[in-house]
PDB file of C-alpha atoms and ligand atoms in Angstrom:
ATOM      1  CA  UNK A   1    -176.884 -42.783   2.523  1.00  0.00           C
ATOM      2  CA  UNK A   2    -175.516 -46.243   3.081  1.00  0.00           C
ATOM      3  CA  UNK A   3    -173.357 -45.241   6.055  1.00  0.00           C
ATOM      4  CA  UNK A   4    -174.409 -45.605   9.653  1.00  0.00           C
ATOM      5  CA  UNK A   5    -172.040 -42.793  10.582  1.00  0.00           C
ATOM      6  CA  UNK A   6    -168.885 -40.910   9.743  1.00  0.00           C
ATOM      7  CA  UNK A   7    -165.377 -42.143  10.474  1.00  0.00           C
ATOM      8  CA  UNK A   8    -164.439 -42.057  14.132  1.00  0.00           C
ATOM      9  CA  UNK A   9    -160.888 -42.053  15.427  1.00  0.00           C
ATOM     10  CA  UNK A  10    -159.619 -45.054  17.420  1.00  0.00           C
ATOM     11  CA  UNK A  11    -155.910 -44.074  17.369  1.00  0.00           C
ATOM     12  CA  UNK A  12    -154.069 -40.912  16.251  1.00  0.00           C
ATOM     13  CA  UNK A  13    -153.800 -42.076  12.628  1.00  0.00           C
ATOM     14  CA  UNK A  14    -156.546 -44.690  12.508  1.00  0.00           C
ATOM     15  CA  UNK A  15    -160.271 -44.160  11.943  1.00  0.00           C
ATOM     16  CA  UNK A  16    -163.141 -46.594  11.506  1.00  0.00           C
ATOM     17  CA  UNK A  17    -166.621 -46.342  10.027  1.00  0.00           C
ATOM     18  CA  UNK A  18    -169.368 -48.940   9.805  1.00  0.00           C
ATOM     19  CA  UNK A  19    -171.266 -49.546   6.573  1.00  0.00           C
ATOM     20  CA  UNK A  20    -174.746 -50.948   6.073  1.00  0.00           C
ATOM     21  CA  UNK A  21    -175.976 -53.425   5.048  1.00  0.00           C
ATOM     22  CA  UNK A  22    -173.992 -56.070   6.953  1.00  0.00           C
ATOM     23  CA  UNK A  23    -172.463 -53.572   9.468  1.00  0.00           C
ATOM     24  CA  UNK A  24    -169.021 -53.879   7.900  1.00  0.00           C
ATOM     25  CA  UNK A  25    -166.186 -52.052   9.645  1.00  0.00           C
ATOM     26  CA  UNK A  26    -163.957 -50.090   7.278  1.00  0.00           C
ATOM     27  CA  UNK A  27    -160.649 -48.574   8.371  1.00  0.00           C
ATOM     28  CA  UNK A  28    -158.882 -45.426   7.233  1.00  0.00           C
ATOM     29  CA  UNK A  29    -155.208 -45.042   8.114  1.00  0.00           C
ATOM     30  CA  UNK A  30    -153.809 -41.591   7.348  1.00  0.00           C
ATOM     31  CA  UNK A  31    -150.102 -40.774   7.041  1.00  0.00           C
ATOM     32  CA  UNK A  32    -148.416 -37.486   6.169  1.00  0.00           C
ATOM     33  CA  UNK A  33    -148.117 -38.421   2.482  1.00  0.00           C
ATOM     34  CA  UNK A  34    -151.031 -40.726   1.735  1.00  0.00           C
ATOM     35  CA  UNK A  35    -153.852 -42.734   3.247  1.00  0.00           C
ATOM     36  CA  UNK A  36    -155.218 -46.259   2.874  1.00  0.00           C
ATOM     37  CA  UNK A  37    -158.621 -47.824   3.351  1.00  0.00           C
ATOM     38  CA  UNK A  38    -159.089 -51.265   4.841  1.00  0.00           C
ATOM     39  CA  UNK A  39    -162.039 -52.894   3.062  1.00  0.00           C
ATOM     40  CA  UNK A  40    -164.310 -51.371   0.466  1.00  0.00           C
ATOM     41  CA  UNK A  41    -167.992 -52.013   1.189  1.00  0.00           C
ATOM     42  CA  UNK A  42    -170.651 -54.179  -0.434  1.00  0.00           C
ATOM     43  CA  UNK A  43    -171.158 -52.711  -3.908  1.00  0.00           C
ATOM     44  CA  UNK A  44    -169.527 -50.293  -6.362  1.00  0.00           C
ATOM     45  CA  UNK A  45    -171.744 -47.293  -5.529  1.00  0.00           C
ATOM     46  CA  UNK A  46    -171.032 -47.721  -1.832  1.00  0.00           C
ATOM     47  CA  UNK A  47    -167.322 -47.975  -2.633  1.00  0.00           C
ATOM     48  CA  UNK A  48    -167.481 -44.706  -4.569  1.00  0.00           C
ATOM     49  CA  UNK A  49    -169.305 -42.984  -1.721  1.00  0.00           C
ATOM     50  CA  UNK A  50    -166.871 -44.411   0.826  1.00  0.00           C
ATOM     51  CA  UNK A  51    -163.826 -43.234  -1.122  1.00  0.00           C
ATOM     52  CA  UNK A  52    -165.299 -39.715  -1.487  1.00  0.00           C
ATOM     53  CA  UNK A  53    -165.818 -39.562   2.265  1.00  0.00           C
ATOM     54  CA  UNK A  54    -162.323 -40.927   2.963  1.00  0.00           C
ATOM     55  CA  UNK A  55    -160.738 -38.385   0.599  1.00  0.00           C
ATOM     56  CA  UNK A  56    -162.550 -35.509   2.336  1.00  0.00           C
ATOM     57  CA  UNK A  57    -161.542 -36.871   5.742  1.00  0.00           C
ATOM     58  CA  UNK A  58    -157.890 -37.730   5.023  1.00  0.00           C
ATOM     59  CA  UNK A  59    -156.559 -34.421   3.690  1.00  0.00           C
ATOM     60  CA  UNK A  60    -153.910 -36.425   1.751  1.00  0.00           C
ATOM     61  CA  UNK A  61    -154.442 -38.663  -1.308  1.00  0.00           C
ATOM     62  CA  UNK A  62    -156.177 -41.974  -0.500  1.00  0.00           C
ATOM     63  CA  UNK A  63    -153.973 -44.181  -2.650  1.00  0.00           C
ATOM     64  CA  UNK A  64    -154.642 -47.753  -1.499  1.00  0.00           C
ATOM     65  CA  UNK A  65    -157.443 -50.036  -0.363  1.00  0.00           C
ATOM     66  CA  UNK A  66    -156.699 -53.395   1.263  1.00  0.00           C
ATOM     67  CA  UNK A  67    -159.336 -56.122   0.840  1.00  0.00           C
ATOM     68  CA  UNK A  68    -159.308 -58.369   3.936  1.00  0.00           C
ATOM     69  CA  UNK A  69    -160.923 -61.347   2.169  1.00  0.00           C
ATOM     70  CA  UNK A  70    -163.153 -62.579  -0.653  1.00  0.00           C
ATOM     71  CA  UNK A  71    -166.596 -61.893   0.824  1.00  0.00           C
ATOM     72  CA  UNK A  72    -168.627 -59.410  -1.137  1.00  0.00           C
ATOM     73  CA  UNK A  73    -169.381 -57.006   1.727  1.00  0.00           C
ATOM     74  CA  UNK A  74    -165.639 -56.327   2.144  1.00  0.00           C
ATOM     75  CA  UNK A  75    -164.675 -56.365  -1.502  1.00  0.00           C
ATOM     76  CA  UNK A  76    -167.248 -55.328  -4.127  1.00  0.00           C
ATOM     77  CA  UNK A  77    -166.908 -51.616  -3.288  1.00  0.00           C
ATOM     78  CA  UNK A  78    -163.553 -51.730  -5.089  1.00  0.00           C
ATOM     79  CA  UNK A  79    -165.577 -51.778  -8.331  1.00  0.00           C
ATOM     80  CA  UNK A  80    -166.650 -48.153  -7.731  1.00  0.00           C
ATOM     81  CA  UNK A  81    -163.231 -46.805  -6.743  1.00  0.00           C
ATOM     82  CA  UNK A  82    -161.018 -44.920  -9.173  1.00  0.00           C
ATOM     83  CA  UNK A  83    -157.371 -43.804  -8.978  1.00  0.00           C
ATOM     84  CA  UNK A  84    -156.612 -46.239  -6.207  1.00  0.00           C
ATOM     85  CA  UNK A  85    -154.485 -49.379  -5.844  1.00  0.00           C
ATOM     86  CA  UNK A  86    -156.498 -52.326  -4.516  1.00  0.00           C
ATOM     87  CA  UNK A  87    -154.396 -54.852  -2.602  1.00  0.00           C
ATOM     88  CA  UNK A  88    -155.647 -58.376  -1.906  1.00  0.00           C
ATOM     89  CA  UNK A  89    -154.522 -61.949  -1.454  1.00  0.00           C
ATOM     90  CA  UNK A  90    -153.384 -63.526  -4.720  1.00  0.00           C
ATOM     91  CA  UNK A  91    -156.300 -66.011  -4.646  1.00  0.00           C
ATOM     92  CA  UNK A  92    -159.031 -63.380  -4.200  1.00  0.00           C
ATOM     93  CA  UNK A  93    -160.599 -64.234  -7.552  1.00  0.00           C
ATOM     94  CA  UNK A  94    -159.782 -67.940  -7.552  1.00  0.00           C
ATOM     95  CA  UNK A  95    -162.669 -70.386  -7.268  1.00  0.00           C
ATOM     96  CA  UNK A  96    -165.264 -67.918  -5.901  1.00  0.00           C
ATOM     97  CA  UNK A  97    -167.629 -69.418  -3.368  1.00  0.00           C
ATOM     98  CA  UNK A  98    -171.393 -69.386  -3.781  1.00  0.00           C
ATOM     99  CA  UNK A  99    -171.815 -66.338  -1.526  1.00  0.00           C
ATOM    100  CA  UNK A 100    -169.702 -64.263  -3.921  1.00  0.00           C
ATOM    101  CA  UNK A 101    -171.438 -65.410  -7.106  1.00  0.00           C
ATOM    102  CA  UNK A 102    -174.908 -64.935  -5.543  1.00  0.00           C
ATOM    103  CA  UNK A 103    -174.064 -61.449  -4.278  1.00  0.00           C
ATOM    104  CA  UNK A 104    -172.674 -60.429  -7.684  1.00  0.00           C
ATOM    105  CA  UNK A 105    -175.810 -61.704  -9.435  1.00  0.00           C
ATOM    106  CA  UNK A 106    -178.070 -59.908  -6.934  1.00  0.00           C
ATOM    107  CA  UNK A 107    -176.627 -56.497  -7.831  1.00  0.00           C
ATOM    108  CA  UNK A 108    -176.055 -57.252 -11.541  1.00  0.00           C
ATOM    109  CA  UNK A 109    -172.271 -57.181 -11.197  1.00  0.00           C
ATOM    110  CA  UNK A 110    -170.974 -58.903 -14.317  1.00  0.00           C
ATOM    111  CA  UNK A 111    -167.273 -58.866 -13.494  1.00  0.00           C
ATOM    112  CA  UNK A 112    -165.762 -59.289 -10.053  1.00  0.00           C
ATOM    113  CA  UNK A 113    -163.583 -56.300  -9.078  1.00  0.00           C
ATOM    114  CA  UNK A 114    -159.929 -57.155  -9.643  1.00  0.00           C
ATOM    115  CA  UNK A 115    -157.092 -56.187  -7.321  1.00  0.00           C
ATOM    116  CA  UNK A 116    -154.177 -54.200  -8.766  1.00  0.00           C
ATOM    117  CA  UNK A 117    -151.609 -55.745  -6.431  1.00  0.00           C
ATOM    118  CA  UNK A 118    -151.655 -59.103  -4.736  1.00  0.00           C
ATOM    119  CA  UNK A 119    -149.597 -60.829  -2.100  1.00  0.00           C
ATOM    120  CA  UNK A 120    -149.093 -64.388  -0.950  1.00  0.00           C
ATOM    121  CA  UNK A 121    -147.516 -63.718   2.445  1.00  0.00           C
ATOM    122  CA  UNK A 122    -146.530 -60.171   3.383  1.00  0.00           C
ATOM    123  CA  UNK A 123    -146.376 -56.637   2.047  1.00  0.00           C
ATOM    124  CA  UNK A 124    -145.445 -53.319   3.670  1.00  0.00           C
ATOM    125  CA  UNK A 125    -147.034 -49.977   2.850  1.00  0.00           C
ATOM    126  CA  UNK A 126    -145.477 -46.670   3.925  1.00  0.00           C
ATOM    127  CA  UNK A 127    -147.984 -43.833   4.307  1.00  0.00           C
ATOM    128  CA  UNK A 128    -145.602 -41.184   5.688  1.00  0.00           C
ATOM    129  CA  UNK A 129    -144.831 -41.558   9.384  1.00  0.00           C
ATOM    130  CA  UNK A 130    -147.230 -44.519   9.578  1.00  0.00           C
ATOM    131  CA  UNK A 131    -146.572 -47.971   8.211  1.00  0.00           C
ATOM    132  CA  UNK A 132    -148.955 -50.809   7.408  1.00  0.00           C
ATOM    133  CA  UNK A 133    -147.880 -54.454   7.505  1.00  0.00           C
ATOM    134  CA  UNK A 134    -150.271 -56.571   5.448  1.00  0.00           C
ATOM    135  CA  UNK A 135    -150.038 -60.296   6.203  1.00  0.00           C
ATOM    136  CA  UNK A 136    -151.555 -63.633   5.243  1.00  0.00           C
ATOM    137  CA  UNK A 137    -151.082 -66.351   7.868  1.00  0.00           C
ATOM    138  CA  UNK A 138    -152.888 -69.197   6.075  1.00  0.00           C
ATOM    139  CA  UNK A 139    -156.507 -70.298   5.606  1.00  0.00           C
ATOM    140  CA  UNK A 140    -159.026 -69.561   8.382  1.00  0.00           C
ATOM    141  CA  UNK A 141    -162.365 -67.761   7.813  1.00  0.00           C
ATOM    142  CA  UNK A 142    -161.582 -67.990   4.072  1.00  0.00           C
ATOM    143  CA  UNK A 143    -158.558 -68.912   1.967  1.00  0.00           C
ATOM    144  CA  UNK A 144    -157.726 -65.240   1.372  1.00  0.00           C
ATOM    145  CA  UNK A 145    -157.730 -63.656   4.848  1.00  0.00           C
ATOM    146  CA  UNK A 146    -155.388 -60.686   5.212  1.00  0.00           C
ATOM    147  CA  UNK A 147    -154.468 -58.858   8.413  1.00  0.00           C
ATOM    148  CA  UNK A 148    -153.479 -55.218   8.425  1.00  0.00           C
ATOM    149  CA  UNK A 149    -151.189 -54.317  11.297  1.00  0.00           C
ATOM    150  CA  UNK A 150    -150.537 -50.674  12.176  1.00  0.00           C
ATOM    151  CA  UNK A 151    -147.568 -51.255  14.497  1.00  0.00           C
ATOM    152  CA  UNK A 152    -147.021 -47.660  15.650  1.00  0.00           C
ATOM    153  CA  UNK A 153    -150.661 -47.335  16.694  1.00  0.00           C
ATOM    154  CA  UNK A 154    -151.004 -50.859  18.154  1.00  0.00           C
ATOM    155  CA  UNK A 155    -154.060 -51.599  16.008  1.00  0.00           C
ATOM    156  CA  UNK A 156    -154.705 -54.758  13.957  1.00  0.00           C
ATOM    157  CA  UNK A 157    -157.505 -55.107  11.399  1.00  0.00           C
ATOM    158  CA  UNK A 158    -158.494 -58.779  11.515  1.00  0.00           C
ATOM    159  CA  UNK A 159    -161.259 -59.035   8.901  1.00  0.00           C
ATOM    160  CA  UNK A 160    -163.777 -61.757   9.756  1.00  0.00           C
ATOM    161  CA  UNK A 161    -161.225 -64.055  11.412  1.00  0.00           C
ATOM    162  CA  UNK A 162    -162.474 -62.448  14.623  1.00  0.00           C
ATOM    163  CA  UNK A 163    -166.100 -61.402  14.980  1.00  0.00           C
ATOM    164  CA  UNK A 164    -167.603 -59.449  17.874  1.00  0.00           C
ATOM    165  CA  UNK A 165    -171.062 -58.713  16.432  1.00  0.00           C
ATOM    166  CA  UNK A 166    -172.049 -62.367  16.952  1.00  0.00           C
ATOM    167  CA  UNK A 167    -170.614 -65.804  16.329  1.00  0.00           C
ATOM    168  CA  UNK A 168    -167.828 -66.086  13.750  1.00  0.00           C
ATOM    169  CA  UNK A 169    -169.137 -66.921  10.273  1.00  0.00           C
ATOM    170  CA  UNK A 170    -168.294 -70.393   8.982  1.00  0.00           C
ATOM    171  CA  UNK A 171    -168.648 -71.538   5.386  1.00  0.00           C
ATOM    172  CA  UNK A 172    -167.419 -74.249   3.032  1.00  0.00           C
ATOM    173  CA  UNK A 173    -164.170 -72.329   2.472  1.00  0.00           C
ATOM    174  CA  UNK A 174    -163.402 -72.004   6.209  1.00  0.00           C
ATOM    175  CA  UNK A 175    -160.513 -74.010   7.601  1.00  0.00           C
ATOM    176  CA  UNK A 176    -161.164 -75.055  11.200  1.00  0.00           C
ATOM    177  CA  UNK A 177    -157.793 -76.677  11.671  1.00  0.00           C
ATOM    178  CA  UNK A 178    -155.979 -73.608  10.391  1.00  0.00           C
ATOM    179  CA  UNK A 179    -158.160 -70.955  12.057  1.00  0.00           C
ATOM    180  CA  UNK A 180    -156.721 -71.159  15.638  1.00  0.00           C
ATOM    181  CA  UNK A 181    -153.174 -71.321  14.238  1.00  0.00           C
ATOM    182  CA  UNK A 182    -153.845 -68.164  12.254  1.00  0.00           C
ATOM    183  CA  UNK A 183    -155.187 -66.440  15.370  1.00  0.00           C
ATOM    184  CA  UNK A 184    -152.036 -67.554  17.225  1.00  0.00           C
ATOM    185  CA  UNK A 185    -149.962 -65.838  14.553  1.00  0.00           C
ATOM    186  CA  UNK A 186    -152.031 -62.671  14.913  1.00  0.00           C
ATOM    187  CA  UNK A 187    -151.683 -62.799  18.693  1.00  0.00           C
ATOM    188  CA  UNK A 188    -147.937 -63.227  18.223  1.00  0.00           C
ATOM    189  CA  UNK A 189    -147.950 -59.919  16.354  1.00  0.00           C
ATOM    190  CA  UNK A 190    -149.834 -58.134  19.135  1.00  0.00           C
ATOM    191  CA  UNK A 191    -149.091 -56.582  22.530  1.00  0.00           C
ATOM    192  CA  UNK A 192    -151.205 -56.545  25.680  1.00  0.00           C
ATOM    193  CA  UNK A 193    -152.591 -53.171  24.631  1.00  0.00           C
ATOM    194  CA  UNK A 194    -153.393 -54.000  20.999  1.00  0.00           C
ATOM    195  CA  UNK A 195    -156.852 -53.144  19.749  1.00  0.00           C
ATOM    196  CA  UNK A 196    -158.288 -55.544  17.178  1.00  0.00           C
ATOM    197  CA  UNK A 197    -160.777 -54.241  14.622  1.00  0.00           C
ATOM    198  CA  UNK A 198    -163.037 -57.100  13.482  1.00  0.00           C
ATOM    199  CA  UNK A 199    -164.901 -57.081  10.191  1.00  0.00           C
ATOM    200  CA  UNK A 200    -168.183 -56.769  12.102  1.00  0.00           C
ATOM    201  CA  UNK A 201    -168.778 -55.504  15.650  1.00  0.00           C
ATOM    202  CA  UNK A 202    -166.955 -53.459  18.256  1.00  0.00           C
ATOM    203  CA  UNK A 203    -163.195 -53.102  18.530  1.00  0.00           C
ATOM    204  CA  UNK A 204    -161.946 -55.821  20.909  1.00  0.00           C
ATOM    205  CA  UNK A 205    -158.952 -56.511  23.132  1.00  0.00           C
ATOM    206  CA  UNK A 206    -156.519 -59.400  23.348  1.00  0.00           C
ATOM    207  CA  UNK A 207    -158.597 -61.318  25.913  1.00  0.00           C
ATOM    208  CA  UNK A 208    -161.544 -61.398  23.520  1.00  0.00           C
ATOM    209  CA  UNK A 209    -159.318 -62.747  20.740  1.00  0.00           C
ATOM    210  CA  UNK A 210    -157.912 -65.452  23.077  1.00  0.00           C
ATOM    211  CA  UNK A 211    -161.445 -66.494  24.043  1.00  0.00           C
ATOM    212  CA  UNK A 212    -162.685 -66.725  20.471  1.00  0.00           C
ATOM    213  CA  UNK A 213    -159.578 -68.684  19.480  1.00  0.00           C
ATOM    214  CA  UNK A 214    -160.323 -71.171  22.277  1.00  0.00           C
ATOM    215  CA  UNK A 215    -163.966 -71.516  21.198  1.00  0.00           C
ATOM    216  CA  UNK A 216    -163.059 -72.293  17.581  1.00  0.00           C
ATOM    217  CA  UNK A 217    -160.335 -74.756  18.620  1.00  0.00           C
ATOM    218  CA  UNK A 218    -162.762 -76.391  21.063  1.00  0.00           C
ATOM    219  CA  UNK A 219    -165.273 -77.132  18.284  1.00  0.00           C
ATOM    220  CA  UNK A 220    -162.674 -78.826  16.129  1.00  0.00           C
ATOM    221  CA  UNK A 221    -161.284 -80.810  19.118  1.00  0.00           C
ATOM    222  CA  UNK A 222    -164.727 -81.917  20.281  1.00  0.00           C
ATOM    223  CA  UNK A 223    -165.707 -83.054  16.795  1.00  0.00           C
ATOM    224  CA  UNK A 224    -162.506 -85.131  16.635  1.00  0.00           C
ATOM    225  CA  UNK A 225    -163.550 -86.856  19.877  1.00  0.00           C
ATOM    226  CA  UNK A 226    -167.122 -87.413  18.653  1.00  0.00           C
ATOM    227  CA  UNK A 227    -165.897 -88.883  15.366  1.00  0.00           C
ATOM    228  CA  UNK A 228    -163.559 -91.132  17.360  1.00  0.00           C
ATOM    229  CA  UNK A 229    -166.512 -92.329  19.484  1.00  0.00           C
ATOM    230  CA  UNK A 230    -168.599 -92.972  16.389  1.00  0.00           C
ATOM    231  CA  UNK A 231    -171.146 -90.210  17.108  1.00  0.00           C
ATOM    232  CA  UNK A 232    -172.846 -89.183  13.854  1.00  0.00           C
ATOM    233  CA  UNK A 233    -172.966 -85.561  12.755  1.00  0.00           C
ATOM    234  CA  UNK A 234    -176.770 -85.537  13.131  1.00  0.00           C
ATOM    235  CA  UNK A 235    -176.390 -86.482  16.822  1.00  0.00           C
ATOM    236  CA  UNK A 236    -173.517 -84.094  17.562  1.00  0.00           C
ATOM    237  CA  UNK A 237    -175.538 -81.044  18.596  1.00  0.00           C
ATOM    238  CA  UNK A 238    -176.960 -82.781  21.657  1.00  0.00           C
ATOM    239  CA  UNK A 239    -173.839 -84.832  22.370  1.00  0.00           C
ATOM    240  CA  UNK A 240    -171.633 -82.028  23.722  1.00  0.00           C
ATOM    241  CA  UNK A 241    -171.579 -78.438  25.006  1.00  0.00           C
ATOM    242  CA  UNK A 242    -170.919 -75.964  22.190  1.00  0.00           C
ATOM    243  CA  UNK A 243    -169.656 -72.363  22.374  1.00  0.00           C
ATOM    244  CA  UNK A 244    -171.845 -70.996  19.579  1.00  0.00           C
ATOM    245  CA  UNK A 245    -175.578 -70.693  18.904  1.00  0.00           C
ATOM    246  CA  UNK A 246    -177.641 -73.612  17.626  1.00  0.00           C
ATOM    247  CA  UNK A 247    -177.996 -71.825  14.301  1.00  0.00           C
ATOM    248  CA  UNK A 248    -174.225 -71.401  13.932  1.00  0.00           C
ATOM    249  CA  UNK A 249    -173.611 -75.000  14.976  1.00  0.00           C
ATOM    250  CA  UNK A 250    -176.115 -76.237  12.364  1.00  0.00           C
ATOM    251  CA  UNK A 251    -173.787 -74.830   9.685  1.00  0.00           C
ATOM    252  CA  UNK A 252    -170.544 -75.515  11.497  1.00  0.00           C
ATOM    253  CA  UNK A 253    -170.954 -79.153  12.542  1.00  0.00           C
ATOM    254  CA  UNK A 254    -171.237 -80.595   8.998  1.00  0.00           C
ATOM    255  CA  UNK A 255    -168.185 -78.547   7.979  1.00  0.00           C
ATOM    256  CA  UNK A 256    -166.239 -79.709  11.026  1.00  0.00           C
ATOM    257  CA  UNK A 257    -167.221 -83.330  10.477  1.00  0.00           C
ATOM    258  CA  UNK A 258    -166.206 -83.193   6.831  1.00  0.00           C
ATOM    259  CA  UNK A 259    -162.840 -81.650   7.721  1.00  0.00           C
ATOM    260  CA  UNK A 260    -162.086 -84.087  10.566  1.00  0.00           C
ATOM    261  CA  UNK A 261    -163.134 -87.115   8.512  1.00  0.00           C
ATOM    262  CA  UNK A 262    -161.043 -85.974   5.527  1.00  0.00           C
ATOM    263  CA  UNK A 263    -158.018 -85.500   7.814  1.00  0.00           C
ATOM    264  CA  UNK A 264    -158.628 -88.974   9.280  1.00  0.00           C
ATOM    265  CA  UNK A 265    -158.614 -90.541   5.832  1.00  0.00           C
ATOM    266  CA  UNK A 266    -155.347 -88.810   5.013  1.00  0.00           C
ATOM    267  CA  UNK A 267    -153.762 -90.077   8.231  1.00  0.00           C
ATOM    268  CA  UNK A 268    -154.757 -93.661   7.473  1.00  0.00           C
ATOM    269  CA  UNK A 269    -153.569 -93.652   3.868  1.00  0.00           C
ATOM    270  CA  UNK A 270    -149.915 -94.666   4.465  1.00  0.00           C
ATOM    271  CA  UNK A 271    -151.132 -97.693   6.442  1.00  0.00           C
ATOM    272  CA  UNK A 272    -153.169 -99.300   3.646  1.00  0.00           C
TER     273      UNK A 272
HETATM  274 ZN1   ZN B   1    -166.363 -62.815   5.655  1.00  0.00          ZN
END
């Protein structure tokens, strides 16, 4: 078995299970007519197993799976799912990052699983007495982050834009300038009682999301100051207090420097 446990209920119509490897949270939202999964697991056989479990659990047809973003542990399970509509951001397959290509090669996946329906901004999904709002607020953790809001249950699936199992995960496709703005948009869709289901880790509350937003914004702001003072990227780790581990910062600082310096060049262009 690849599961760490069965689905457990976090709201009347919302259940969550956690898949290994990578401890990925997967949601199951069940209406009176149909049900939908949020994320699909790391590989096709896990996706097949997950869908079987969801179909036994739901008691109604599981007709849709929403892919929160283009990282393999949330997406590749779609390849093992049949008779289901996979919904993803329209750029899911565009310009795959190294992580995706490496993960596909590691399991011998020759073709990346394709979504059946895509969106650029927003899409609603009626399950029978329960409605999902699926939204893209711009680039953050990746270019294809989707949020799944279950308004009647006050639950929001946030993919890896929020992470409670450890530091957020930053990569070459992350957008540090956009990330806090995206979290602001998610917070604007929430209430004081909203529960946020991250891609990895425990369900969190609004305060946690505010704190993580501040930490990400602080990194970008501090790097802007360091660049302004002429502090090199190699010196940055010891030049300020950082909210994340040394290991995370070792990946994040070069990305932040590149982004801030690129933005600086753009700002200067009209002056030359
Ligand atoms: Zn991710």
